[in-house]
mmCIF file of C-alpha atoms and ligand atoms in Angstrom:
data_model
loop_
_atom_site.group_PDB
_atom_site.id
_atom_site.type_symbol
_atom_site.label_atom_id
_atom_site.label_comp_id
_atom_site.label_asym_id
_atom_site.label_seq_id
_atom_site.Cartn_x
_atom_site.Cartn_y
_atom_site.Cartn_z
ATOM 1 C CA MET A 418 67.208 96.981 150.182
ATOM 2 C CA ARG A 419 65.487 93.718 151.471
ATOM 3 C CA LYS A 420 62.746 94.500 148.985
ATOM 4 C CA THR A 421 64.899 95.127 146.093
ATOM 5 C CA CYS A 422 67.243 92.027 146.749
ATOM 6 C CA ILE A 423 63.907 89.761 146.996
ATOM 7 C CA VAL A 424 62.377 91.042 144.245
ATOM 8 C CA HIS A 425 65.232 91.178 141.818
ATOM 9 C CA LEU A 426 67.755 88.711 143.057
ATOM 10 C CA PHE A 427 66.239 86.011 145.464
ATOM 11 C CA ASN A 428 62.772 85.175 143.925
ATOM 12 C CA SER A 429 62.371 81.372 143.212
ATOM 13 C CA ASN A 430 62.087 81.800 139.723
ATOM 14 C CA ARG A 431 65.540 83.809 139.627
ATOM 15 C CA VAL A 432 67.245 81.193 141.785
ATOM 16 C CA GLN A 433 65.779 78.415 139.296
ATOM 17 C CA SER A 434 66.873 80.352 136.248
ATOM 18 C CA LEU A 435 70.231 80.590 137.460
ATOM 19 C CA ALA A 436 71.022 76.739 137.763
ATOM 20 C CA PRO A 437 73.278 77.049 134.843
ATOM 21 C CA ILE A 438 75.528 79.362 136.222
ATOM 22 C CA ARG A 439 75.979 77.163 139.304
ATOM 23 C CA ALA A 440 76.289 74.060 137.206
ATOM 24 C CA GLN A 441 79.081 75.924 135.192
ATOM 25 C CA GLU A 442 81.000 77.083 138.312
ATOM 26 C CA VAL A 443 80.437 73.537 140.149
ATOM 27 C CA ARG A 444 82.052 71.839 136.948
ATOM 28 C CA LYS A 445 85.185 74.154 137.093
ATOM 29 C CA VAL A 446 85.547 73.153 140.807
ATOM 30 C CA MET A 447 85.404 69.610 139.956
ATOM 31 C CA GLU A 448 87.915 69.953 137.234
ATOM 32 C CA LYS A 449 90.163 71.519 139.896
ATOM 33 C CA VAL A 450 89.754 68.711 142.128
ATOM 34 C CA SER A 451 90.428 66.155 139.457
ATOM 35 C CA LYS A 452 93.522 67.979 138.777
ATOM 36 C CA SER A 453 94.926 67.612 142.445
ATOM 37 C CA SER A 454 93.850 64.004 142.281
ATOM 38 C CA PHE A 455 95.754 63.469 139.278
ATOM 39 C CA GLU A 456 98.851 65.084 140.826
ATOM 40 C CA SER A 457 98.279 63.247 144.386
ATOM 41 C CA LYS A 458 98.367 66.888 145.826
ATOM 42 C CA PRO A 459 95.996 67.728 148.796
ATOM 43 C CA PHE A 460 92.954 69.843 147.771
ATOM 44 C CA ASN A 461 92.252 72.934 149.955
ATOM 45 C CA LEU A 462 88.347 72.881 150.235
ATOM 46 C CA SER A 463 88.400 76.019 152.198
ATOM 47 C CA ASP A 464 89.810 78.296 149.558
ATOM 48 C CA ALA A 465 87.981 76.436 146.477
ATOM 49 C CA MET A 466 84.508 76.853 148.482
ATOM 50 C CA ILE A 467 84.961 80.582 149.164
ATOM 51 C CA SER A 468 85.963 81.198 145.600
ATOM 52 C CA LEU A 469 83.089 79.042 144.248
ATOM 53 C CA ALA A 470 80.363 80.840 146.409
ATOM 54 C CA GLY A 471 81.843 84.054 145.601
ATOM 55 C CA THR A 472 81.998 83.569 142.078
ATOM 56 C CA ILE A 473 78.612 82.252 141.762
ATOM 57 C CA VAL A 474 77.153 84.960 144.148
ATOM 58 C CA CYS A 475 79.093 87.421 141.692
ATOM 59 C CA ARG A 476 77.865 86.282 138.395
ATOM 60 C CA MET A 477 74.079 85.731 139.986
ATOM 61 C CA ALA A 478 73.856 89.228 141.493
ATOM 62 C CA PHE A 479 75.872 91.484 139.288
ATOM 63 C CA HIS A 480 76.136 90.181 135.810
ATOM 64 C CA LYS A 481 75.621 87.388 133.380
ATOM 65 C CA GLY A 482 78.769 87.557 131.251
ATOM 66 C CA SER A 483 81.675 85.871 130.256
ATOM 67 C CA TYR A 484 85.566 86.061 131.174
ATOM 68 C CA GLU A 485 86.211 87.656 127.854
ATOM 69 C CA GLU A 486 85.325 91.452 128.080
ATOM 70 C CA VAL A 487 85.876 93.813 130.769
ATOM 71 C CA GLY A 488 82.623 95.933 130.782
ATOM 72 C CA GLU A 489 81.900 99.164 132.367
ATOM 73 C CA GLU A 490 79.673 97.506 134.589
ATOM 74 C CA GLY A 491 82.505 95.075 135.846
ATOM 75 C CA SER A 492 85.026 97.861 136.672
ATOM 76 C CA ARG A 493 81.893 99.945 138.459
ATOM 77 C CA VAL A 494 81.417 96.839 140.731
ATOM 78 C CA GLN A 495 85.155 96.259 141.191
ATOM 79 C CA GLY A 496 85.616 99.856 142.097
ATOM 80 C CA LEU A 497 83.023 99.650 144.758
ATOM 81 C CA ILE A 498 84.401 96.453 146.231
ATOM 82 C CA ASN A 499 87.799 97.766 146.194
ATOM 83 C CA GLU A 500 87.044 100.572 148.135
ATOM 84 C CA THR A 501 84.748 98.623 150.475
ATOM 85 C CA GLN A 502 87.099 95.979 151.107
ATOM 86 C CA ALA A 503 89.855 98.116 152.546
ATOM 87 C CA MET A 504 87.952 97.452 155.545
ATOM 88 C CA PHE A 505 88.521 93.713 155.493
ATOM 89 C CA THR A 506 92.282 93.621 155.290
ATOM 90 C CA SER A 507 92.684 89.816 154.976
ATOM 91 C CA PHE A 508 90.217 89.628 152.125
ATOM 92 C CA PHE A 509 91.526 89.900 148.553
ATOM 93 C CA PHE A 510 88.761 90.084 146.320
ATOM 94 C CA SER A 511 90.038 90.037 143.019
ATOM 95 C CA ASN A 512 92.308 86.953 143.841
ATOM 96 C CA HIS A 513 89.164 84.979 144.985
ATOM 97 C CA PHE A 514 86.793 86.350 142.274
ATOM 98 C CA PRO A 515 88.382 86.884 139.101
ATOM 99 C CA LEU A 516 85.143 86.905 137.354
ATOM 100 C CA LEU A 517 84.734 90.419 138.204
ATOM 101 C CA GLY A 518 86.087 91.611 134.811
ATOM 102 C CA VAL A 519 83.394 90.918 132.662
ATOM 103 C CA LYS A 520 80.831 91.586 130.000
ATOM 104 C CA HIS A 521 77.464 92.899 131.300
ATOM 105 C CA GLU A 522 74.071 91.659 129.623
ATOM 106 C CA HIS A 523 71.064 92.240 132.067
ATOM 107 C CA ASP A 524 69.468 94.237 134.497
ATOM 108 C CA ASP A 525 70.972 93.278 137.831
ATOM 109 C CA VAL A 526 71.008 94.268 141.364
ATOM 110 C CA LEU A 527 73.909 97.005 141.049
ATOM 111 C CA ASP A 528 71.657 98.506 137.857
ATOM 112 C CA VAL A 529 68.672 98.591 140.119
ATOM 113 C CA LEU A 530 70.318 100.122 143.139
ATOM 114 C CA VAL A 531 72.289 102.930 141.020
ATOM 115 C CA ARG A 532 68.963 103.833 139.017
ATOM 116 C CA THR A 533 66.954 104.106 142.209
ATOM 117 C CA MET A 534 69.997 106.009 143.573
ATOM 118 C CA ASN A 535 69.689 108.427 140.535
ATOM 119 C CA ASP A 536 65.942 108.672 140.248
ATOM 120 C CA GLY A 537 65.308 108.983 143.744
ATOM 121 C CA SER A 538 62.536 106.476 143.655
ATOM 122 C CA SER A 539 62.959 104.972 147.130
ATOM 123 C CA ARG A 540 61.442 106.212 150.025
ATOM 124 C CA PHE A 541 64.705 107.326 151.617
ATOM 125 C CA ARG A 542 67.701 108.933 149.675
ATOM 126 C CA LEU A 543 69.969 106.167 148.854
ATOM 127 C CA THR A 544 73.413 107.516 148.467
ATOM 128 C CA VAL A 545 76.797 105.970 146.822
ATOM 129 C CA ASP A 546 77.726 104.753 150.384
ATOM 130 C CA HIS A 547 74.404 102.861 150.922
ATOM 131 C CA VAL A 548 75.105 101.149 147.351
ATOM 132 C CA LYS A 549 78.701 100.151 148.601
ATOM 133 C CA ALA A 550 77.411 98.768 151.817
ATOM 134 C CA ILE A 551 74.921 96.809 150.241
ATOM 135 C CA VAL A 552 77.242 95.278 147.578
ATOM 136 C CA MET A 553 79.582 94.351 150.394
ATOM 137 C CA ASN A 554 76.628 93.054 152.421
ATOM 138 C CA LEU A 555 75.668 90.838 149.807
ATOM 139 C CA PHE A 556 79.074 89.366 149.018
ATOM 140 C CA ILE A 557 79.868 88.606 152.720
ATOM 141 C CA ALA A 558 76.199 87.416 153.471
ATOM 142 C CA GLY A 559 75.952 85.322 150.343
ATOM 143 C CA THR A 560 79.699 83.948 149.823
ATOM 144 C CA ASP A 561 80.932 83.347 153.555
ATOM 145 C CA THR A 562 77.811 81.693 154.954
ATOM 146 C CA ALA A 563 77.483 78.843 151.819
ATOM 147 C CA ALA A 564 81.521 78.328 151.770
ATOM 148 C CA ALA A 565 81.323 78.074 155.630
ATOM 149 C CA ALA A 566 78.318 75.462 155.258
ATOM 150 C CA LEU A 567 80.079 73.511 152.877
ATOM 151 C CA VAL A 568 83.419 73.275 154.587
ATOM 152 C CA TRP A 569 81.699 72.215 157.785
ATOM 153 C CA THR A 570 79.569 69.533 155.817
ATOM 154 C CA MET A 571 83.062 67.882 154.262
ATOM 155 C CA THR A 572 84.732 68.018 157.999
ATOM 156 C CA TYR A 573 81.727 66.350 159.661
ATOM 157 C CA LEU A 574 81.518 63.702 157.028
ATOM 158 C CA MET A 575 85.167 63.197 157.177
ATOM 159 C CA LYS A 576 85.097 62.464 160.916
ATOM 160 C CA ASN A 577 81.731 60.387 160.311
ATOM 161 C CA PRO A 578 82.732 57.989 157.757
ATOM 162 C CA THR A 579 79.309 55.918 157.981
ATOM 163 C CA ALA A 580 77.566 59.251 157.239
ATOM 164 C CA MET A 581 79.729 59.763 154.197
ATOM 165 C CA GLU A 582 79.599 56.157 152.900
ATOM 166 C CA LYS A 583 75.782 56.633 153.012
ATOM 167 C CA ALA A 584 75.592 59.945 151.446
ATOM 168 C CA GLN A 585 77.847 58.822 148.540
ATOM 169 C CA GLU A 586 76.054 55.755 148.059
ATOM 170 C CA GLU A 587 72.673 57.766 147.747
ATOM 171 C CA VAL A 588 74.084 60.063 145.262
ATOM 172 C CA ARG A 589 76.102 57.545 143.176
ATOM 173 C CA GLN A 590 73.081 55.420 143.038
ATOM 174 C CA VAL A 591 70.519 58.028 141.941
ATOM 175 C CA VAL A 592 72.837 59.537 139.316
ATOM 176 C CA GLY A 593 74.695 56.287 137.894
ATOM 177 C CA ARG A 594 78.335 56.119 137.226
ATOM 178 C CA ASP A 595 77.756 56.973 133.598
ATOM 179 C CA LYS A 596 76.424 60.443 133.889
ATOM 180 C CA GLY A 597 79.472 61.954 135.243
ATOM 181 C CA PHE A 598 77.789 65.122 136.826
ATOM 182 C CA VAL A 599 74.992 65.596 139.550
ATOM 183 C CA ASP A 600 72.508 68.257 138.267
ATOM 184 C CA GLU A 601 69.721 69.932 140.254
ATOM 185 C CA GLN A 602 67.124 67.573 139.119
ATOM 186 C CA ASP A 603 69.157 64.520 140.548
ATOM 187 C CA VAL A 604 69.468 66.851 143.926
ATOM 188 C CA LYS A 605 65.794 66.539 144.531
ATOM 189 C CA GLN A 606 66.222 62.759 145.011
ATOM 190 C CA LEU A 607 68.886 63.132 147.783
ATOM 191 C CA PRO A 608 67.116 63.251 151.041
ATOM 192 C CA TYR A 609 70.120 61.741 153.029
ATOM 193 C CA LEU A 610 72.399 64.524 151.551
ATOM 194 C CA LYS A 611 70.060 67.250 152.495
ATOM 195 C CA ALA A 612 69.649 65.792 155.812
ATOM 196 C CA VAL A 613 73.540 65.888 156.153
ATOM 197 C CA VAL A 614 73.493 69.464 155.333
ATOM 198 C CA LYS A 615 70.771 70.415 157.682
ATOM 199 C CA GLU A 616 72.598 68.476 160.664
ATOM 200 C CA THR A 617 75.734 70.190 159.822
ATOM 201 C CA MET A 618 74.046 73.688 160.044
ATOM 202 C CA ARG A 619 72.159 72.706 163.250
ATOM 203 C CA LEU A 620 75.870 71.858 164.973
ATOM 204 C CA GLN A 621 77.809 74.677 163.199
ATOM 205 C CA PRO A 622 75.489 77.324 162.253
ATOM 206 C CA PRO A 623 77.517 79.457 159.550
ATOM 207 C CA ALA A 624 75.799 82.649 161.380
ATOM 208 C CA PRO A 625 75.953 81.668 164.936
ATOM 209 C CA LEU A 626 74.346 84.902 166.223
ATOM 210 C CA LEU A 627 71.163 86.825 165.252
ATOM 211 C CA ILE A 628 71.212 90.368 166.061
ATOM 212 C CA ARG A 629 67.819 92.093 166.932
ATOM 213 C CA GLU A 630 66.657 95.419 168.397
ATOM 214 C CA SER A 631 63.423 95.503 170.488
ATOM 215 C CA ASN A 632 61.112 98.576 169.464
ATOM 216 C CA GLU A 633 58.903 98.179 172.344
ATOM 217 C CA ASP A 634 58.509 96.536 175.714
ATOM 218 C CA CYS A 635 58.483 92.640 175.812
ATOM 219 C CA ILE A 636 59.045 89.762 177.789
ATOM 220 C CA LEU A 637 61.260 87.085 176.830
ATOM 221 C CA GLY A 638 61.831 84.076 178.762
ATOM 222 C CA GLY A 639 60.452 85.878 181.780
ATOM 223 C CA TYR A 640 62.742 88.880 181.374
ATOM 224 C CA THR A 641 61.380 92.366 180.266
ATOM 225 C CA ILE A 642 63.214 93.592 177.394
ATOM 226 C CA PRO A 643 62.953 97.514 177.332
ATOM 227 C CA PRO A 644 62.687 99.142 173.856
ATOM 228 C CA LYS A 645 65.878 99.976 172.092
ATOM 229 C CA THR A 646 67.521 97.030 173.464
ATOM 230 C CA VAL A 647 70.070 94.775 171.151
ATOM 231 C CA VAL A 648 69.231 91.059 171.553
ATOM 232 C CA HIS A 649 71.200 88.442 170.447
ATOM 233 C CA VAL A 650 69.851 85.073 169.558
ATOM 234 C CA ASN A 651 72.157 82.127 170.121
ATOM 235 C CA VAL A 652 71.670 79.965 167.023
ATOM 236 C CA TYR A 653 74.711 77.613 167.833
ATOM 237 C CA ALA A 654 72.982 76.975 171.173
ATOM 238 C CA ILE A 655 69.310 76.488 170.129
ATOM 239 C CA GLY A 656 70.793 73.927 167.508
ATOM 240 C CA ARG A 657 72.297 71.995 170.401
ATOM 241 C CA ASP A 658 69.675 72.390 173.163
ATOM 242 C CA ARG A 659 69.055 68.983 174.786
ATOM 243 C CA GLU A 660 65.244 69.585 175.341
ATOM 244 C CA ILE A 661 64.730 69.887 171.692
ATOM 245 C CA TRP A 662 67.116 67.623 170.263
ATOM 246 C CA GLY A 663 67.428 64.941 172.916
ATOM 247 C CA ASP A 664 70.457 63.475 174.584
ATOM 248 C CA ASP A 665 72.394 62.982 171.506
ATOM 249 C CA SER A 666 72.165 66.660 170.770
ATOM 250 C CA GLU A 667 75.920 67.087 170.328
ATOM 251 C CA GLU A 668 76.354 63.908 167.995
ATOM 252 C CA PHE A 669 76.241 64.506 164.409
ATOM 253 C CA ARG A 670 73.266 62.127 163.155
ATOM 254 C CA PRO A 671 71.774 63.344 160.016
ATOM 255 C CA GLU A 672 69.222 60.583 160.561
ATOM 256 C CA ARG A 673 67.432 62.472 162.714
ATOM 257 C CA PHE A 674 66.104 64.683 159.935
ATOM 258 C CA MET A 675 64.882 61.681 158.136
ATOM 259 C CA GLU A 676 62.651 61.087 161.136
ATOM 260 C CA LYS A 677 61.686 64.449 161.901
ATOM 261 C CA SER A 678 60.382 67.100 159.128
ATOM 262 C CA VAL A 679 62.403 70.200 159.628
ATOM 263 C CA ASP A 680 61.804 71.344 156.183
ATOM 264 C CA ASP A 681 64.157 74.155 155.424
ATOM 265 C CA ASN A 682 62.132 76.532 157.798
ATOM 266 C CA LYS A 683 60.561 77.937 154.871
ATOM 267 C CA LYS A 684 58.703 80.567 156.390
ATOM 268 C CA GLY A 685 61.061 81.304 159.102
ATOM 269 C CA LEU A 686 58.511 80.208 161.702
ATOM 270 C CA ASP A 687 60.109 76.849 162.848
ATOM 271 C CA PHE A 688 62.433 78.099 165.616
ATOM 272 C CA ASP A 689 63.795 74.545 166.528
ATOM 273 C CA MET A 690 66.309 75.392 164.232
ATOM 274 C CA VAL A 691 67.248 79.001 162.715
ATOM 275 C CA PRO A 692 70.530 78.652 160.594
ATOM 276 C CA PHE A 693 68.775 80.981 158.231
ATOM 277 C CA GLY A 694 67.412 83.425 160.928
ATOM 278 C CA GLY A 695 63.501 83.873 161.341
ATOM 279 C CA GLY A 696 60.835 86.443 160.851
ATOM 280 C CA ARG A 697 60.731 89.321 158.863
ATOM 281 C CA ARG A 698 64.587 89.451 158.653
ATOM 282 C CA MET A 699 65.577 85.986 157.848
ATOM 283 C CA CYS A 700 67.728 85.478 155.116
ATOM 284 C CA PRO A 701 66.509 86.431 151.859
ATOM 285 C CA GLY A 702 69.348 84.138 150.136
ATOM 286 C CA MET A 703 68.101 80.984 151.876
ATOM 287 C CA HIS A 704 67.060 79.046 148.365
ATOM 288 C CA MET A 705 70.038 80.426 146.494
ATOM 289 C CA GLY A 706 72.298 79.349 149.252
ATOM 290 C CA LEU A 707 70.934 75.850 149.726
ATOM 291 C CA ALA A 708 71.038 75.356 145.995
ATOM 292 C CA ILE A 709 74.814 76.309 146.150
ATOM 293 C CA VAL A 710 75.753 73.976 148.904
ATOM 294 C CA HIS A 711 73.595 71.027 147.682
ATOM 295 C CA LEU A 712 74.832 70.914 144.293
ATOM 296 C CA THR A 713 78.410 71.214 145.315
ATOM 297 C CA LEU A 714 78.364 68.906 147.867
ATOM 298 C CA ALA A 715 76.587 66.296 145.776
ATOM 299 C CA ASN A 716 79.296 66.547 143.117
ATOM 300 C CA LEU A 717 82.008 66.481 145.842
ATOM 301 C CA LEU A 718 80.727 63.121 146.974
ATOM 302 C CA TYR A 719 79.497 61.755 143.669
ATOM 303 C CA GLY A 720 82.802 62.422 141.675
ATOM 304 C CA PHE A 721 85.374 61.646 144.452
ATOM 305 C CA ASP A 722 86.420 59.280 147.628
ATOM 306 C CA TRP A 723 87.913 61.729 150.047
ATOM 307 C CA GLY A 724 90.799 60.836 152.418
ATOM 308 C CA MET A 725 93.156 62.564 154.725
ATOM 309 C CA PRO A 726 96.703 63.753 153.718
ATOM 310 C CA VAL A 727 99.662 61.690 153.826
ATOM 311 C CA GLY A 728 100.548 61.470 157.907
ATOM 312 C CA MET A 729 97.112 62.639 158.968
ATOM 313 C CA GLU A 730 94.165 60.585 160.682
ATOM 314 C CA ARG A 731 90.633 61.612 160.809
ATOM 315 C CA GLN A 732 90.794 62.322 164.223
ATOM 316 C CA ASP A 733 93.603 64.920 163.731
ATOM 317 C CA LEU A 734 90.909 67.106 162.072
ATOM 318 C CA ASP A 735 90.137 69.892 164.416
ATOM 319 C CA MET A 736 86.802 71.456 164.560
ATOM 320 C CA GLU A 737 88.593 74.937 165.820
ATOM 321 C CA VAL A 738 86.289 78.064 164.663
ATOM 322 C CA ILE A 739 87.379 81.490 163.914
ATOM 323 C CA LEU A 740 84.965 83.719 165.671
ATOM 324 C CA GLY A 741 83.097 86.349 163.764
ATOM 325 C CA LEU A 742 79.521 86.896 162.251
ATOM 326 C CA THR A 743 80.201 83.897 159.911
ATOM 327 C CA MET A 744 81.733 81.028 161.704
ATOM 328 C CA HIS A 745 84.467 79.610 159.682
ATOM 329 C CA LYS A 746 86.784 76.617 160.306
ATOM 330 C CA LYS A 747 89.946 78.160 161.740
ATOM 331 C CA ASN A 748 92.261 75.818 159.887
ATOM 332 C CA ALA A 749 91.652 75.118 155.860
ATOM 333 C CA LEU A 750 90.296 71.886 155.128
ATOM 334 C CA CYS A 751 92.754 70.218 152.974
ATOM 335 C CA LEU A 752 91.966 66.582 151.724
ATOM 336 C CA MET A 753 93.058 63.982 149.284
ATOM 337 C CA ALA A 754 90.623 63.184 146.506
ATOM 338 C CA ARG A 755 90.424 59.883 144.340
ATOM 339 C CA LYS A 756 88.533 60.220 141.468
ATOM 340 C CA TYR A 757 85.159 58.161 141.370
ATOM 341 C CA VAL A 758 83.721 58.749 137.761
HETATM 342 C C1 LIG B 1039 74.203 78.540 153.452
HETATM 343 C C2 LIG B 1039 74.071 79.613 152.899
HETATM 344 C C3 LIG B 1039 73.417 80.873 153.962
HETATM 345 C C4 LIG B 1039 73.203 80.947 155.179
HETATM 346 C C5 LIG B 1039 73.330 80.000 156.406
HETATM 347 C C6 LIG B 1039 72.475 82.192 155.800
HETATM 348 C C7 LIG B 1039 72.153 82.859 156.634
HETATM 349 C C8 LIG B 1039 71.730 83.862 156.933
HETATM 350 C C9 LIG B 1039 71.278 84.397 158.304
HETATM 351 C C10 LIG B 1039 71.270 83.751 159.859
HETATM 352 C C11 LIG B 1039 70.689 85.766 158.209
HETATM 353 C C12 LIG B 1039 70.495 86.557 159.300
HETATM 354 C C13 LIG B 1039 68.974 86.476 159.474
HETATM 355 C C14 LIG B 1039 68.351 87.037 160.759
HETATM 356 O O1 LIG B 1039 68.550 87.936 161.405
HETATM 357 O O2 LIG B 1039 67.014 86.490 160.859
HETATM 358 C C15 LIG B 1039 70.987 86.227 157.057
HETATM 359 C C16 LIG B 1039 70.782 87.349 156.093
HETATM 360 C C17 LIG B 1039 70.925 87.786 154.911
HETATM 361 N N1 LIG B 1039 71.303 86.986 153.716
HETATM 362 FE FE1 LIG B 1039 71.813 84.889 154.061
HETATM 363 N N2 LIG B 1039 72.555 83.052 154.436
HETATM 364 C C18 LIG B 1039 72.976 82.320 153.553
HETATM 365 C C19 LIG B 1039 73.235 82.253 152.218
HETATM 366 C C20 LIG B 1039 72.820 83.510 151.498
HETATM 367 C C21 LIG B 1039 73.099 83.907 150.195
HETATM 368 C C22 LIG B 1039 73.561 82.964 148.915
HETATM 369 C C23 LIG B 1039 72.785 85.309 150.080
HETATM 370 C C24 LIG B 1039 73.039 86.282 148.617
HETATM 371 C C25 LIG B 1039 73.716 86.145 147.746
HETATM 372 C C26 LIG B 1039 72.341 85.671 151.361
HETATM 373 C C27 LIG B 1039 71.853 87.120 151.454
HETATM 374 C C28 LIG B 1039 71.594 87.659 152.625
HETATM 375 C C29 LIG B 1039 70.972 89.077 153.100
HETATM 376 C C30 LIG B 1039 71.029 90.219 151.887
HETATM 377 C C31 LIG B 1039 70.932 89.269 154.287
HETATM 378 C C32 LIG B 1039 70.454 90.295 155.188
HETATM 379 C C33 LIG B 1039 68.894 90.311 155.335
HETATM 380 C C34 LIG B 1039 68.372 91.776 156.060
HETATM 381 O O3 LIG B 1039 69.303 92.367 156.591
HETATM 382 O O4 LIG B 1039 67.240 91.675 156.103
HETATM 383 N N3 LIG B 1039 72.394 84.797 152.118
HETATM 384 N N4 LIG B 1039 71.555 84.963 156.111
#
C-alpha cells in the first residue's frame, strides 16, 4: 500500500501538479467565509476545514473531475466508502464530500488498487476488503489530520493576537491588497506563517501517538523491549519536552522556528518534533498535507480579520480535545470574519 501511495499519489511532482485543485477548493471556502461575513454570521471553521480537506484529498486521490457527471468510478468509490463508513457512525461522508459524484478522467489510486487486485501483481493477495481499508485509511489519514492542524492553528492565533497580526502582516505585505488570492508561489515567501504552523503542530500534533511493534529485542531508554511489543511514541509529550524546547515549552511562540531550523522533518530523522511520524512509516502525505494547510491558512489570514462571536472573548476559547487517533478540538471553532480584500 505504502509503495502504491508513494508512487501514484504522494510524489512531489504529483503534489505540485495538483496545485490548481487546492486553489479551486480554497477559493470556494473563501467565498463561503465572505458570505458569512456579509451576513454577519459566525463561520464554523471546524466543519469547513473537514469538508475542504476531505474534498481536496478526494479530488487528488480518486479523480480529476467536475460536479456535473456521476461516473462509474465516482459511484464505485462512494459504494466502498458507504460500506466502510458504517463503522464511523458519526461521520456522514456524503454531507461533507459532495464531490464524490463525479466524472473520472485519469488513472488514480483506486484504479491502481483495483487493477492490482484483479491482475494479482502484488506480492500478497489484495482483496476487496484490503481496498476498502486502504480507501478509508487515506481519507482518515489525509482529511482528519489536515483539518485538525488548520483548526488548531486558527485557535492558537486567536489566543495569541500578536502572532496573528504578525502572520497577517507578512502575507498581506507579500501578496499586496490588489491580488485578492494567495497562491502557492506566494506561500514560499511566508516563513512566519510556516513557523506558526510548526509551532501549532509542536503543541497540538494532529496525531498525538505513533504506534510501532518491535520485531526484535531492543533497548529503549534503558528498558529492554522484547519482540512483538506494541510501543507508543508520545508525539504530544515530545513537542512539549522542556529539555528540548526550553522553559517556555508550553508557550505558543512561533519565533522559536525562525531561530532554529527544524525544517519539516523531511527525512523523518529529526526526532525533536515528529508531527508526521518518523522513519520508514512516516507520513507519506506530508507534502500534500502541508500544501493544504499552508495555502488555506494563508488565504484565511490574507482575506479576513477574525474576531470572536458576539458575547464571547478570546479567553473564552477552549482548548478541549476529543481523544482519538487524531486529536480534534472538542468544540467547533466558530469565528466572525471581516473582509479585508
Ligand atoms: C497536516 C497533515 C498531516 C499530518 C499531521 C499527518 C500525520 C501523520 C502521522 C503522524 C502518521 C503516522 C506516521 C508514523 O507512524 O510514523 C501518518 C501516516 C499516514 N498519513 Fe499522514 N498526516 C497528514 C496528512 C496526510 C495526507 C494529506 C495524506 C494523504 C492523503 C496522508 C496519508 C497518510 C497515510 C496513508 C499514512 C499511513 C502510512 C503507513 O501506514 O505507512 N497524511 N500521517
